[in-house]
Tab-separated table of C-alpha atoms and ligand atoms in Angstrom:
chain	number	residue	atom	x	y	z
D	889	MET	CA	-22.687	-22.342	23.505
D	890	GLU	CA	-19.791	-23.713	24.928
D	891	ILE	CA	-16.649	-21.968	24.226
D	892	GLY	CA	-13.863	-23.845	26.452
D	893	TYR	CA	-12.962	-27.819	26.556
D	894	GLN	CA	-11.284	-29.762	29.107
D	895	ILE	CA	-8.188	-31.596	29.328
D	896	SER	CA	-6.922	-33.143	32.574
D	897	ASN	CA	-9.266	-30.949	34.508
D	898	ILE	CA	-7.624	-27.526	33.175
D	899	GLN	CA	-9.797	-25.311	31.311
D	900	TYR	CA	-8.553	-24.160	27.907
D	901	PRO	CA	-10.202	-21.477	26.014
D	902	ILE	CA	-10.536	-22.450	22.103
D	903	PRO	CA	-8.745	-19.986	20.019
D	904	MET	CA	-11.383	-18.396	17.905
D	905	ILE	CA	-11.270	-16.511	14.765
D	906	LEU	CA	-13.800	-13.703	14.431
D	907	ILE	CA	-15.293	-13.613	10.735
D	908	THR	CA	-16.973	-10.227	9.939
D	909	GLY	CA	-19.686	-9.974	7.116
D	910	ALA	CA	-20.087	-14.160	7.626
D	911	ALA	CA	-23.424	-14.744	6.418
D	912	GLY	CA	-22.475	-13.283	2.720
D	913	LYS	CA	-21.004	-15.590	0.088
D	914	THR	CA	-17.392	-14.527	0.773
D	915	GLY	CA	-17.981	-15.135	4.658
D	916	ARG	CA	-19.675	-18.325	4.131
D	917	ALA	CA	-16.686	-19.627	2.070
D	918	VAL	CA	-14.210	-18.914	4.600
D	919	ILE	CA	-16.549	-20.424	7.619
D	920	ARG	CA	-16.180	-23.972	5.536
D	921	ALA	CA	-12.789	-23.518	4.814
D	922	LEU	CA	-12.017	-22.853	8.415
D	923	ASN	CA	-13.926	-25.537	9.874
D	924	ALA	CA	-12.218	-28.121	7.310
D	925	LYS	CA	-9.144	-27.025	9.374
D	926	ARG	CA	-10.999	-27.650	12.683
D	927	GLN	CA	-10.833	-23.987	13.556
D	928	ALA	CA	-13.283	-22.399	15.832
D	929	VAL	CA	-15.346	-19.521	14.340
D	930	ARG	CA	-17.100	-17.078	15.534
D	931	ALA	CA	-19.354	-15.123	13.144
D	932	LEU	CA	-21.000	-11.888	12.736
D	933	VAL	CA	-23.932	-11.566	11.063
D	934	ARG	CA	-26.427	-8.815	10.583
D	935	ARG	CA	-30.188	-10.596	10.650
D	936	PRO	CA	-31.140	-13.048	13.014
D	937	GLU	CA	-32.484	-15.286	10.346
D	938	GLN	CA	-28.698	-15.694	9.399
D	939	VAL	CA	-27.851	-17.442	12.538
D	940	GLN	CA	-28.739	-21.061	11.628
D	941	THR	CA	-26.977	-20.739	8.107
D	942	VAL	CA	-23.674	-20.117	9.667
D	943	GLU	CA	-24.189	-22.524	12.427
D	944	GLU	CA	-24.871	-25.241	9.657
D	945	LEU	CA	-21.514	-24.384	7.733
D	946	GLY	CA	-19.806	-24.885	11.502
D	947	ALA	CA	-19.701	-21.285	13.194
D	948	ARG	CA	-19.107	-21.876	16.896
D	949	GLU	CA	-20.437	-18.855	18.088
D	950	VAL	CA	-22.726	-16.307	16.358
D	951	LEU	CA	-23.335	-12.822	17.309
D	952	VAL	CA	-25.844	-10.861	15.488
D	953	GLY	CA	-25.377	-7.152	15.387
D	954	ASP	CA	-24.397	-3.925	12.956
D	955	MET	CA	-20.767	-4.146	12.170
D	956	ARG	CA	-20.728	0.338	11.869
D	957	HIS	CA	-21.721	0.133	15.632
D	958	GLN	CA	-18.305	0.183	18.044
D	959	ALA	CA	-20.054	-1.527	20.628
D	960	THR	CA	-21.010	-4.361	18.400
D	961	MET	CA	-17.514	-4.585	17.011
D	962	ASP	CA	-15.867	-4.561	20.435
D	963	GLN	CA	-17.951	-7.127	21.640
D	964	ALA	CA	-17.461	-9.242	18.817
D	965	ALA	CA	-13.671	-8.934	18.941
D	966	ARG	CA	-13.466	-9.854	22.730
D	967	GLY	CA	-11.420	-12.777	23.369
D	968	VAL	CA	-10.459	-13.980	19.750
D	969	ARG	CA	-7.078	-14.669	18.328
D	970	ALA	CA	-8.009	-13.458	14.997
D	971	VAL	CA	-10.240	-11.306	12.946
D	972	TYR	CA	-10.798	-12.174	9.544
D	973	HIS	CA	-12.565	-8.793	8.322
D	974	ILE	CA	-14.950	-8.709	5.098
D	975	CYS	CA	-16.832	-5.499	4.624
D	976	PRO	CA	-20.349	-5.965	2.868
D	977	ASN	CA	-20.205	-5.310	-0.879
D	978	VAL	CA	-20.051	-1.861	-2.428
D	979	ASN	CA	-20.705	-0.473	1.038
D	980	PRO	CA	-20.670	3.541	1.682
D	981	ASP	CA	-19.436	3.195	4.893
D	982	GLU	CA	-16.510	0.857	4.178
D	983	VAL	CA	-13.867	3.236	5.643
D	984	LEU	CA	-16.017	3.763	8.842
D	985	ILE	CA	-16.364	0.239	8.932
D	986	GLY	CA	-12.934	-0.721	8.806
D	987	GLN	CA	-11.743	1.640	11.231
D	988	THR	CA	-14.414	0.488	13.524
D	989	ALA	CA	-13.227	-3.329	12.880
D	990	ILE	CA	-9.732	-2.071	13.321
D	991	ALA	CA	-10.076	-0.320	16.840
D	992	ALA	CA	-12.387	-3.193	18.096
D	993	ALA	CA	-9.114	-5.441	17.328
D	994	ARG	CA	-6.705	-3.145	18.904
D	995	SER	CA	-8.936	-2.815	22.078
D	996	ALA	CA	-9.017	-6.523	22.225
D	997	GLY	CA	-5.565	-7.210	21.681
D	998	VAL	CA	-6.038	-9.699	18.791
D	999	GLU	CA	-3.008	-11.404	17.516
D	1000	HIS	CA	-3.755	-10.736	13.527
D	1001	PHE	CA	-6.144	-8.747	11.315
D	1002	VAL	CA	-6.421	-10.211	7.983
D	1003	TYR	CA	-8.471	-7.796	5.678
D	1004	HIS	CA	-10.158	-8.740	2.588
D	1005	SER	CA	-9.402	-6.406	0.208
D	1006	VAL	CA	-9.759	-6.335	-3.657
D	1007	LEU	CA	-7.275	-6.251	-6.482
D	1008	HIS	CA	-5.992	-2.838	-7.217
D	1009	PRO	CA	-7.445	-0.572	-4.386
D	1010	GLN	CA	-5.101	1.817	-5.889
D	1011	THR	CA	-8.039	2.754	-8.364
D	1012	GLU	CA	-9.411	5.911	-7.482
D	1013	ALA	CA	-11.835	5.796	-10.628
D	1014	MET	CA	-13.528	2.680	-8.775
D	1015	PRO	CA	-14.886	4.244	-5.552
D	1016	HIS	CA	-15.445	1.017	-3.286
D	1017	HIS	CA	-11.715	0.075	-4.767
D	1018	TRP	CA	-10.635	3.302	-3.173
D	1019	GLN	CA	-11.958	2.766	-0.063
D	1020	LYS	CA	-10.545	-0.392	0.544
D	1021	LEU	CA	-7.259	1.493	0.360
D	1022	ARG	CA	-7.850	3.973	2.938
D	1023	VAL	CA	-8.858	0.580	5.062
D	1024	GLU	CA	-5.442	-0.565	4.396
D	1025	GLU	CA	-3.949	2.563	5.010
D	1026	ALA	CA	-5.330	2.512	8.642
D	1027	LEU	CA	-4.421	-1.004	9.089
D	1028	PHE	CA	-0.652	0.043	8.395
D	1029	GLU	CA	-0.979	2.747	11.009
D	1030	SER	CA	-2.748	0.631	13.100
D	1031	GLY	CA	0.279	-1.443	14.968
D	1032	LEU	CA	-1.780	-4.573	14.497
D	1033	PRO	CA	-0.240	-7.418	13.057
D	1034	PHE	CA	-1.651	-7.539	9.799
D	1035	THR	CA	-2.137	-9.550	6.361
D	1036	ILE	CA	-4.381	-8.288	3.649
D	1037	LEU	CA	-5.660	-10.215	0.885
D	1038	GLN	CA	-6.472	-8.781	-2.615
D	1039	PRO	CA	-8.903	-10.837	-4.357
D	1040	ALA	CA	-9.652	-10.366	-8.361
D	1041	ALA	CA	-13.459	-10.492	-9.469
D	1042	TYR	CA	-14.666	-13.757	-8.207
D	1043	MET	CA	-15.843	-16.750	-10.915
D	1044	GLN	CA	-18.888	-16.942	-9.315
D	1045	ASN	CA	-20.148	-13.666	-10.285
D	1046	VAL	CA	-21.031	-15.565	-13.474
D	1047	LEU	CA	-23.445	-17.550	-11.608
D	1048	GLY	CA	-25.610	-14.217	-11.174
D	1049	TYR	CA	-26.410	-14.891	-14.884
D	1050	TRP	CA	-26.742	-18.578	-14.803
D	1051	GLU	CA	-30.161	-19.242	-16.005
D	1052	ARG	CA	-29.724	-17.288	-18.933
D	1053	ILE	CA	-26.575	-18.921	-19.891
D	1054	LEU	CA	-27.984	-22.366	-19.233
D	1055	ALA	CA	-31.709	-21.380	-21.060
D	1056	GLY	CA	-30.876	-19.158	-23.508
D	1057	GLY	CA	-26.932	-19.712	-24.144
D	1058	ILE	CA	-26.115	-15.547	-23.447
D	1059	TYR	CA	-23.961	-14.418	-21.111
D	1060	PRO	CA	-24.787	-10.776	-20.549
D	1061	VAL	CA	-22.365	-8.430	-19.541
D	1062	PRO	CA	-22.355	-4.403	-18.764
D	1063	TYR	CA	-19.321	-3.523	-20.948
D	1064	ALA	CA	-17.949	-4.703	-24.182
D	1065	ILE	CA	-17.544	-8.210	-24.632
D	1066	GLU	CA	-13.806	-7.504	-25.299
D	1067	THR	CA	-13.191	-6.294	-22.015
D	1068	ARG	CA	-10.399	-8.506	-20.513
D	1069	LEU	CA	-10.711	-9.482	-16.975
D	1070	SER	CA	-8.850	-11.735	-14.422
D	1071	MET	CA	-11.172	-13.830	-12.153
D	1072	VAL	CA	-10.456	-15.746	-9.341
D	1073	ASP	CA	-12.423	-18.755	-8.008
D	1074	LEU	CA	-14.028	-17.850	-4.577
D	1075	GLU	CA	-13.197	-21.231	-3.047
D	1076	ASP	CA	-9.414	-20.652	-3.568
D	1077	ILE	CA	-9.744	-17.387	-1.955
D	1078	ALA	CA	-11.349	-19.054	1.225
D	1079	GLU	CA	-8.671	-21.870	1.192
D	1080	ALA	CA	-5.915	-19.035	0.980
D	1081	ALA	CA	-7.695	-17.323	3.716
D	1082	ALA	CA	-7.651	-20.407	5.847
D	1083	LEU	CA	-4.159	-20.857	5.413
D	1084	VAL	CA	-3.119	-17.075	6.476
D	1085	LEU	CA	-5.037	-17.391	9.231
D	1086	THR	CA	-3.597	-20.369	10.733
D	1087	GLU	CA	-0.165	-20.782	9.133
D	1088	PRO	CA	2.978	-18.941	10.590
D	1089	GLY	CA	4.622	-16.180	8.588
D	1090	HIS	CA	1.893	-13.777	6.881
D	1091	VAL	CA	1.943	-10.990	9.313
D	1092	GLY	CA	3.211	-8.072	7.229
D	1093	ALA	CA	2.019	-9.498	3.968
D	1094	THR	CA	0.040	-8.168	1.333
D	1095	TYR	CA	-1.069	-10.618	-1.604
D	1096	GLU	CA	-2.870	-10.130	-4.746
D	1097	LEU	CA	-4.841	-13.529	-5.286
D	1098	VAL	CA	-5.743	-13.831	-9.013
D	1099	GLY	CA	-6.962	-17.055	-10.796
D	1100	ALA	CA	-5.965	-16.666	-13.791
D	1101	GLU	CA	-4.617	-14.371	-16.664
D	1102	ALA	CA	-7.281	-11.786	-17.957
D	1103	MET	CA	-9.539	-13.475	-20.581
D	1104	SER	CA	-11.918	-11.433	-23.042
D	1105	GLN	CA	-16.010	-12.331	-22.446
D	1106	THR	CA	-15.992	-13.865	-25.865
D	1107	GLU	CA	-13.247	-16.398	-24.305
D	1108	VAL	CA	-15.474	-16.699	-20.909
D	1109	ALA	CA	-18.434	-17.654	-22.682
D	1110	SER	CA	-16.639	-19.992	-25.366
D	1111	ILE	CA	-15.238	-21.524	-21.649
D	1112	MET	CA	-18.781	-22.110	-20.477
D	1113	GLY	CA	-19.979	-23.308	-24.132
D	1114	GLN	CA	-17.275	-26.004	-24.069
D	1115	ALA	CA	-18.238	-27.316	-20.345
D	1116	LEU	CA	-22.145	-27.331	-20.917
D	1117	GLY	CA	-22.038	-28.772	-24.555
D	1118	HIS	CA	-23.927	-25.952	-25.975
D	1119	PRO	CA	-22.786	-22.558	-27.435
D	1120	VAL	CA	-22.664	-19.688	-25.177
D	1121	ARG	CA	-22.441	-16.016	-26.659
D	1122	ALA	CA	-21.094	-12.985	-24.595
D	1123	GLU	CA	-23.432	-9.870	-25.083
D	1124	SER	CA	-23.303	-6.435	-24.062
D	1125	VAL	CA	-26.111	-5.077	-22.425
D	1126	PRO	CA	-26.529	-1.363	-22.356
D	1127	MET	CA	-25.462	0.571	-18.940
D	1128	LYS	CA	-28.644	2.034	-18.653
D	1129	THR	CA	-30.723	-1.137	-18.980
D	1130	TRP	CA	-28.125	-2.374	-16.657
D	1131	ALA	CA	-28.881	-0.021	-14.273
D	1132	ARG	CA	-32.543	-0.108	-14.298
D	1133	GLN	CA	-32.749	-3.783	-13.887
D	1134	ALA	CA	-30.115	-3.409	-10.788
D	1135	ARG	CA	-32.028	-0.737	-9.310
D	1136	ALA	CA	-35.313	-2.830	-9.651
D	1137	SER	CA	-33.487	-5.793	-8.116
D	1138	GLY	CA	-32.883	-3.584	-4.774
D	1139	LEU	CA	-29.306	-2.202	-5.488
D	1140	SER	CA	-28.988	1.527	-3.874
D	1141	ASP	CA	-28.350	4.489	-5.804
D	1142	TYR	CA	-24.856	4.032	-4.092
D	1143	GLN	CA	-24.518	0.668	-5.099
D	1144	VAL	CA	-25.577	1.277	-8.793
D	1145	GLU	CA	-23.516	4.472	-9.420
D	1146	THR	CA	-20.420	2.574	-8.176
D	1147	LEU	CA	-20.831	-0.371	-10.259
D	1148	VAL	CA	-21.372	1.692	-13.029
D	1149	LYS	CA	-18.053	3.378	-12.653
D	1150	MET	CA	-16.459	-0.054	-12.024
D	1151	PHE	CA	-18.007	-1.493	-15.377
D	1152	GLN	CA	-16.375	1.568	-17.306
D	1153	TYR	CA	-13.264	1.312	-16.111
D	1154	TYR	CA	-13.172	-2.292	-16.736
D	1155	GLU	CA	-14.131	-1.564	-20.173
D	1156	GLN	CA	-11.655	1.006	-20.699
D	1157	TYR	CA	-8.574	-0.777	-18.870
D	1158	GLY	CA	-9.606	-4.280	-18.533
D	1159	PHE	CA	-8.697	-5.577	-14.780
D	1160	HIS	CA	-5.508	-7.646	-15.210
D	1161	GLY	CA	-3.343	-9.614	-12.383
D	1162	ASN	CA	-1.172	-12.609	-11.874
D	1163	PRO	CA	-1.968	-16.040	-10.576
D	1164	HIS	CA	1.530	-16.646	-9.234
D	1165	VAL	CA	1.088	-15.076	-5.636
D	1166	LEU	CA	-1.901	-17.573	-5.019
D	1167	GLY	CA	-0.488	-20.783	-6.608
D	1168	TRP	CA	2.395	-20.004	-4.187
D	1169	LEU	CA	-0.096	-19.736	-1.535
D	1170	LEU	CA	-1.960	-22.639	-2.563
D	1171	GLY	CA	1.024	-24.918	-3.372
D	1172	ARG	CA	-0.648	-25.755	-6.464
D	1173	PRO	CA	-1.939	-23.810	-9.564
D	1174	PRO	CA	-5.154	-21.807	-8.818
D	1175	THR	CA	-8.518	-23.114	-10.021
D	1176	THR	CA	-9.445	-22.187	-13.864
D	1177	PHE	CA	-12.061	-21.100	-15.161
D	1178	ALA	CA	-12.785	-24.240	-17.070
D	1179	GLU	CA	-12.529	-26.146	-13.995
D	1180	PHE	CA	-14.654	-23.922	-12.010
D	1181	VAL	CA	-17.475	-24.049	-14.474
D	1182	ALA	CA	-17.156	-27.711	-14.513
D	1183	ARG	CA	-17.553	-27.743	-10.780
D	1184	ALA	CA	-20.435	-25.392	-10.798
D	1185	TRP	CA	-22.226	-27.537	-13.734
N	2456	NAP	N1	-17.417	-10.156	-5.502
N	2456	NAP	C1	-16.523	-10.126	-6.031
N	2456	NAP	O1	-15.779	-10.451	-7.412
N	2456	NAP	C2	-15.628	-9.599	-5.080
N	2456	NAP	C3	-13.950	-9.551	-5.530
N	2456	NAP	C4	-13.085	-9.132	-4.717
N	2456	NAP	C5	-13.296	-8.696	-3.420
N	2456	NAP	N2	-14.741	-8.321	-2.996
N	2456	NAP	C6	-15.031	-7.699	-1.763
N	2456	NAP	O2	-15.604	-9.345	-1.034
N	2456	NAP	C7	-16.415	-8.675	0.183
N	2456	NAP	C8	-17.344	-9.364	0.597
N	2456	NAP	O3	-18.240	-9.507	-0.779
N	2456	NAP	P1	-19.933	-10.517	-0.374
N	2456	NAP	O4	-20.059	-10.203	-1.773
N	2456	NAP	O5	-19.065	-11.578	0.127
N	2456	NAP	O6	-20.632	-9.448	0.496
N	2456	NAP	P2	-21.896	-9.697	0.853
N	2456	NAP	O7	-22.660	-10.817	-0.009
N	2456	NAP	O8	-22.694	-8.408	0.635
N	2456	NAP	O9	-22.004	-10.076	2.551
N	2456	NAP	C9	-21.937	-9.282	3.268
N	2456	NAP	C10	-22.796	-9.733	4.621
N	2456	NAP	O10	-22.590	-8.185	5.784
N	2456	NAP	C11	-23.755	-8.445	5.847
N	2456	NAP	N3	-23.993	-6.688	6.357
N	2456	NAP	C12	-24.557	-5.822	5.533
N	2456	NAP	N4	-24.223	-4.520	6.167
N	2456	NAP	C13	-24.109	-4.892	7.332
N	2456	NAP	C14	-23.590	-4.384	8.518
N	2456	NAP	N5	-24.074	-2.978	8.636
N	2456	NAP	N6	-23.520	-4.772	9.748
N	2456	NAP	C15	-23.439	-6.457	10.090
N	2456	NAP	N7	-23.508	-7.060	9.021
N	2456	NAP	C16	-23.836	-6.348	7.558
N	2456	NAP	C17	-24.976	-8.940	5.092
N	2456	NAP	O11	-25.932	-9.387	5.567
N	2456	NAP	P3	-27.493	-8.840	4.451
N	2456	NAP	O12	-27.599	-10.348	3.929
N	2456	NAP	O13	-28.574	-8.592	5.818
N	2456	NAP	O14	-27.068	-7.577	3.555
N	2456	NAP	C18	-24.285	-9.795	4.323
N	2456	NAP	O15	-24.676	-11.076	4.948
N	2456	NAP	C19	-16.635	-6.959	-0.437
N	2456	NAP	O16	-15.960	-6.151	0.430
N	2456	NAP	C20	-16.239	-7.182	-1.879
N	2456	NAP	O17	-15.508	-5.702	-2.219
N	2456	NAP	C21	-15.867	-8.939	-3.975
């Protein structure tokens, strides 16, 4: 694939942005947001069958490989202006993967490393959050110009239950329905990612990205009911039932155990953030949950 364009017979390289984990739901949203800004993207995907997906979203170059391997990451980072690093969700090797990406970015001399972290990585009780804190620490010590984005739980997560919500009016959650959680629209996160990757002034920043004040699951269900025009009821699913279903759907033991810890933490403490930083970055109020449901519907 072409990676140069010509103006007055002089070859200028196109400044390229590498996105890792590019075929996942976060990666796809970030490719779309960068494509809307006419930014050239190099996508790192794991499987050949994911190449077409990211090309259709606008990726200029696609590399197939395993991000745990230094040689793959070195090749992926070579010649790019910036890296947007997305680790696969709930991955036991997140620290190694982060260190590998950082080392590759250093060798390639990239100008900007943006890390897709999570809200409250300081929480040791949630192992995948804690791993992200270690990657943030490695980034501080790397000498790379960095920006860290810390998104709350995506509003899009409710779509995993969409059929039950639409057909039966039930919103099942593996914690108490009074549990209060802050969420954020993944499309807002992708827009914020594209902003920090393309506008000056974000190096050295760590941004908590939250869409709305924390809501109970009863409130979440009620908002869905209003948008859909029929009642939706939040229902607490016993953790053992959730874990059995999660294993049957293909999640590994590590993923199930880690997510159980996260749900237990949510139930005990909630998960609270503040939307001001995201509103400031986007220059508009973040998408509300009601707006998200209306769009999804
Ligand atoms: N979901 C949320 O609410 C939320 C909130 C805040 C932060 N986050 C963070 O956002 C990040 C991305 O989440 P996501 O749900 O978009 O991820 P995802 O859907 O798991 O996507 C990750 C992508 O990486 C690929 N991949 C897996 N292992 C790989 C490897 N060894 N080498 C190369 N590629 C590999 C996957 O390919 P396969 O399809 O082959 O597996 C997948 O396409 C996670 O770190 C998560 O913690 C999520």
